[in-house]
Amino acid sequence: MMAGAARVFVVDDDASVRKSLGRVITSAGYTVELFASAREFLACPPPTGPCCLVLDVRMPGVTGLDLQKTLAGAVHRVPVVFVTGHGDISMSVTALKGGAVDFLTKPFDKKALLDAIARALAKDTRDLATEARIGNIQARAKLLTARESQVFALVVTGMLNKQIASELGVGEKTVKAHRARVMEKMRAGSVAELVRLADGVGIIVTAA
Amino acid sequence: MGLTWYLGVDVIAIVLATVLGAWWLLRHRAAGTRAQRLLEDRLRFETLLSGLFAQLVHVETGGLDAALEGALRQMVTFLGVDRGNLDEYVEGAPGIRVSWTAPGIEKLPSVLAVSEFVWTAETLRRGGIVRFSRAEELPEDAALDRRCYERLGTRSHLSIPLHAGGPMLGVLSFDSVSSQRDWPDDVTNRLLLLSEVFAAALERKRIELSLAERLRFQRLLSDLSARFSGALALDFDDEVHGALRSIVDFLGVDHATLLEFPRAGVPARSWTIGEATDAGHVPWLMLRLREGDVVHVSRLAELPDEAATDRRGCLALGVKSLAAMPLRAGGVVIGGLVFATGFAERGWPHELIEQLSLLGEVVANALAWTNAEREARRLRQELTHIGRVSAMGELTASLAHELNQPLTAILNNAQVAQEYLEADAPDLGELREILSDIVADDQRAADVIHRLRALLKKGALEYVPLNLNDVVDGVARLVRSDMVIRNVPMILDLTQDLPNVCGDRVQLQQVVLNMVLNGAEAMGEPNGRPHALVIRTSRAGAEAVGVAVEDSGTGIDAKDLDRLFEPLYTTKAEGLGMGLAIARTIVDAHGGRLRASNNAGGGATFQFTLPIAAERAR
């Protein structure tokens, strides 16, 4: 991954800390965008491409933890590196449970910050790839008819054609034909592969 | 004046009776020329007498001595004698003599020893008069007196004791030096009448002087009280010296020393006007003072044998006479007041000693009071400091945050700069900017430390003109992070052009800090209602300004409202219960008022008002 392609967002209400963070991150070759408050950050268009957020915990108005909660609802979860001048254990637990990559207590070494940023960006890159794959699978799954979707859901639970036919109240031949179309539309070579794809779509496995 | 009026009536009655008598004589016995001469003589005397009376009654006290001298001159001329003397007795001091001596006649020496006129003095003391045409007429047991009269050239003499219904006030006497003369009874009787006029004048002088003296003493007492009650400032020593100076001036002595005996943990102290008297010089005196005795000697010879060291000490210091008062407070002797003369011996009459005892009481009370007040003030300051430290303790977390911000920025910037320096061609412009940011952040950290230290320091009180807006601003800077951590929005509503108050900055900031922390604590988490802590400064009437801290918390329970400011009363789990008690003590000491009330729309308001500082005339 090219560092230059990755973007790092910094949200800290303290101007001099914000500016110095910007310098450190820029010096590591990342593109930095600075925000004085959570609101300011949220007002910007959602990021595309690998990125991460360096976020101050304590800020007047919307706090860092509030922002983390808000972001958790988004399609793409931006990895968060928390920085705080005053950290306590419960606060860091909340942050890490909420999916934070790291929780740094000010003042921190440049290396600690850049390491955390690197990990966050790696995670984001991975997440983006996973998202892309899932998106792909979900696009294929959309091609399935309602009956094919039913068959798909039952096939991945390990049911035999006969069992599926009885379950759906159709002939075994019909099931066989649906199954072939599912394999084709999902571009799966084997049932094992189909099961892996089903993981990506998620919802289907529970179908009963 | 009642007394003068009474005496006046008395004498006028006598004069009237005599004049009427003379008129009667003139009408019925005008036949004989001798009688007529007598009559004229007598009329002349009556005229003189009423003239003298008028002069002496109407003259001001200050001009009395001159008037007496004038009266004596007229008497001497009238009687055809050579010397007229008026010797006034003064208790505990040499008498005062007013005299008139005819030209060409030797004046009397200024002091006549009583020991040389024993018989005369005794006769006068018993109320008798002394008169002789020739010294030989004096009785056998007045042999000494006779020799003395002869030595003074006195050929004929008349002495009349002066009374005004009380003890002897003095003696009126006439000497004939150039010739010998008789003192017929009618002349003597007239002179007795005259002596009453002189006695009245002396009595009036005595009363008026003692009245003036008493007024002067009253003024001294009130001066001392005023000095000591205002002497808690740093210039305590100045005030004590001032007080001693005014006592010295009042008494007309040369040295004065105020001693404070050592107590548990407090060393002995002393203040001196004039020559410093070292306690080591006068061990006997110190012992007597410690035992609570009043000591006074007019002459060093009066010191007892066991005070031999003291006598030597006094000689070495040039002390001629002294008086010492023990100072008692709460039944304990805490020190002493010692007065001494260095130029002349002086008596310490009973009345004076009584006044000195009274002075001693005032000084002892003042000393005890200032000591107690000083101790109380020290404790109060200690307590105030503890209160401040504990309030600051509550801010620890936010202050760490406050310090961490600049430290973080400095570390970040410094590490980037290091990296830049390793480049082949470092960007000097960028480096310069980084360094200036580092300096700014360092300054910021230093400011935090400075504010902290200012509030934590244990300094002496410093009353200076202050603007309450500045006081509030200082506190607001200090608690800003804390309010962010607590998630309490803080709003400053400061009235511009607020007149100054006079106060101690640190203590007033402590009060505001306490109010703000209390308010923030009461607020907790936002729960839908308006959620803010408002710090407001305003005018409070024409003569005061105030600070109010308004929270939107739970308000104060009615049962707590009354006891809120009591020491050790707390509604908090971790509170000491001293914060508000200390705050109220501070505000009281600044002449202001601190109170708490519930807001109509929920929450509570703590506010204090302080009097506006008087404009200093420059």
PDB file of N, CA, C and O in Angstrom, chain B residues 47 98 178 215 219 257 265 282 309 355 366 422 480 508 531 609:
ATOM      1  N   THR B  47     -11.906  98.443  98.051  1.00  0.00           N
ATOM      2  CA  THR B  47     -11.855  98.677  96.607  1.00  0.00           C
ATOM      3  C   THR B  47     -10.818  97.763  95.968  1.00  0.00           C
ATOM      4  O   THR B  47     -11.067  97.119  94.941  1.00  0.00           O
ATOM      5  N   VAL B  98       4.633  82.064  92.951  1.00  0.00           N
ATOM      6  CA  VAL B  98       4.423  83.314  92.239  1.00  0.00           C
ATOM      7  C   VAL B  98       4.804  84.388  93.251  1.00  0.00           C
ATOM      8  O   VAL B  98       4.386  84.314  94.401  1.00  0.00           O
ATOM      9  N   SER B 178      13.171  96.181 104.062  1.00  0.00           N
ATOM     10  CA  SER B 178      13.821  97.477 104.217  1.00  0.00           C
ATOM     11  C   SER B 178      13.522  98.111 105.565  1.00  0.00           C
ATOM     12  O   SER B 178      14.320  98.862 106.093  1.00  0.00           O
ATOM     13  N   LEU B 215      -8.909  65.013  80.868  1.00  0.00           N
ATOM     14  CA  LEU B 215      -9.270  64.987  79.451  1.00  0.00           C
ATOM     15  C   LEU B 215      -8.105  64.463  78.612  1.00  0.00           C
ATOM     16  O   LEU B 215      -8.271  63.681  77.694  1.00  0.00           O
ATOM     17  N   ARG B 219      -8.004  61.183  76.309  1.00  0.00           N
ATOM     18  CA  ARG B 219      -7.576  61.202  74.918  1.00  0.00           C
ATOM     19  C   ARG B 219      -6.479  60.176  74.682  1.00  0.00           C
ATOM     20  O   ARG B 219      -6.471  59.483  73.681  1.00  0.00           O
ATOM     21  N   THR B 257       9.508  51.331  78.212  1.00  0.00           N
ATOM     22  CA  THR B 257       9.724  50.016  77.607  1.00  0.00           C
ATOM     23  C   THR B 257       8.489  49.165  77.845  1.00  0.00           C
ATOM     24  O   THR B 257       7.956  49.128  78.958  1.00  0.00           O
ATOM     25  N   GLY B 265       6.375  28.633  73.319  1.00  0.00           N
ATOM     26  CA  GLY B 265       6.550  28.746  71.874  1.00  0.00           C
ATOM     27  C   GLY B 265       6.712  30.156  71.356  1.00  0.00           C
ATOM     28  O   GLY B 265       6.948  30.349  70.174  1.00  0.00           O
ATOM     29  N   VAL B 282      18.060  45.003  85.396  1.00  0.00           N
ATOM     30  CA  VAL B 282      17.147  45.223  86.520  1.00  0.00           C
ATOM     31  C   VAL B 282      16.452  43.921  86.944  1.00  0.00           C
ATOM     32  O   VAL B 282      15.234  43.801  86.823  1.00  0.00           O
ATOM     33  N   THR B 309      21.751  45.423  92.309  1.00  0.00           N
ATOM     34  CA  THR B 309      22.093  45.274  90.885  1.00  0.00           C
ATOM     35  C   THR B 309      21.276  46.250  90.054  1.00  0.00           C
ATOM     36  O   THR B 309      21.790  46.904  89.140  1.00  0.00           O
ATOM     37  N   GLN B 355      -3.482  56.006  87.188  1.00  0.00           N
ATOM     38  CA  GLN B 355      -3.613  56.191  85.739  1.00  0.00           C
ATOM     39  C   GLN B 355      -2.731  55.193  84.995  1.00  0.00           C
ATOM     40  O   GLN B 355      -3.132  54.615  83.987  1.00  0.00           O
ATOM     41  N   ALA B 366      -4.751  44.951  74.879  1.00  0.00           N
ATOM     42  CA  ALA B 366      -4.432  45.092  73.466  1.00  0.00           C
ATOM     43  C   ALA B 366      -3.421  44.036  73.048  1.00  0.00           C
ATOM     44  O   ALA B 366      -3.545  43.405  72.004  1.00  0.00           O
ATOM     45  N   GLU B 422      17.654  15.621   9.934  1.00  0.00           N
ATOM     46  CA  GLU B 422      18.406  14.529   9.323  1.00  0.00           C
ATOM     47  C   GLU B 422      18.358  14.570   7.800  1.00  0.00           C
ATOM     48  O   GLU B 422      19.108  13.861   7.133  1.00  0.00           O
ATOM     49  N   ARG B 480     -11.347  25.558  32.933  1.00  0.00           N
ATOM     50  CA  ARG B 480     -11.895  25.307  31.606  1.00  0.00           C
ATOM     51  C   ARG B 480     -11.845  23.817  31.235  1.00  0.00           C
ATOM     52  O   ARG B 480     -12.832  23.222  30.838  1.00  0.00           O
ATOM     53  N   LEU B 508      -9.804  35.533  46.892  1.00  0.00           N
ATOM     54  CA  LEU B 508     -11.059  35.741  46.171  1.00  0.00           C
ATOM     55  C   LEU B 508     -11.198  34.723  45.044  1.00  0.00           C
ATOM     56  O   LEU B 508     -12.294  34.232  44.761  1.00  0.00           O
ATOM     57  N   HIS B 531     -28.547  23.269  30.156  1.00  0.00           N
ATOM     58  CA  HIS B 531     -27.445  22.712  30.914  1.00  0.00           C
ATOM     59  C   HIS B 531     -26.244  23.640  30.770  1.00  0.00           C
ATOM     60  O   HIS B 531     -25.533  23.588  29.775  1.00  0.00           O
ATOM     61  N   THR B 609     -21.100  39.574  47.367  1.00  0.00           N
ATOM     62  CA  THR B 609     -20.925  40.982  47.005  1.00  0.00           C
ATOM     63  C   THR B 609     -19.800  41.550  47.858  1.00  0.00           C
ATOM     64  O   THR B 609     -19.599  41.109  48.987  1.00  0.00           O
TER      65      THR B 609
END
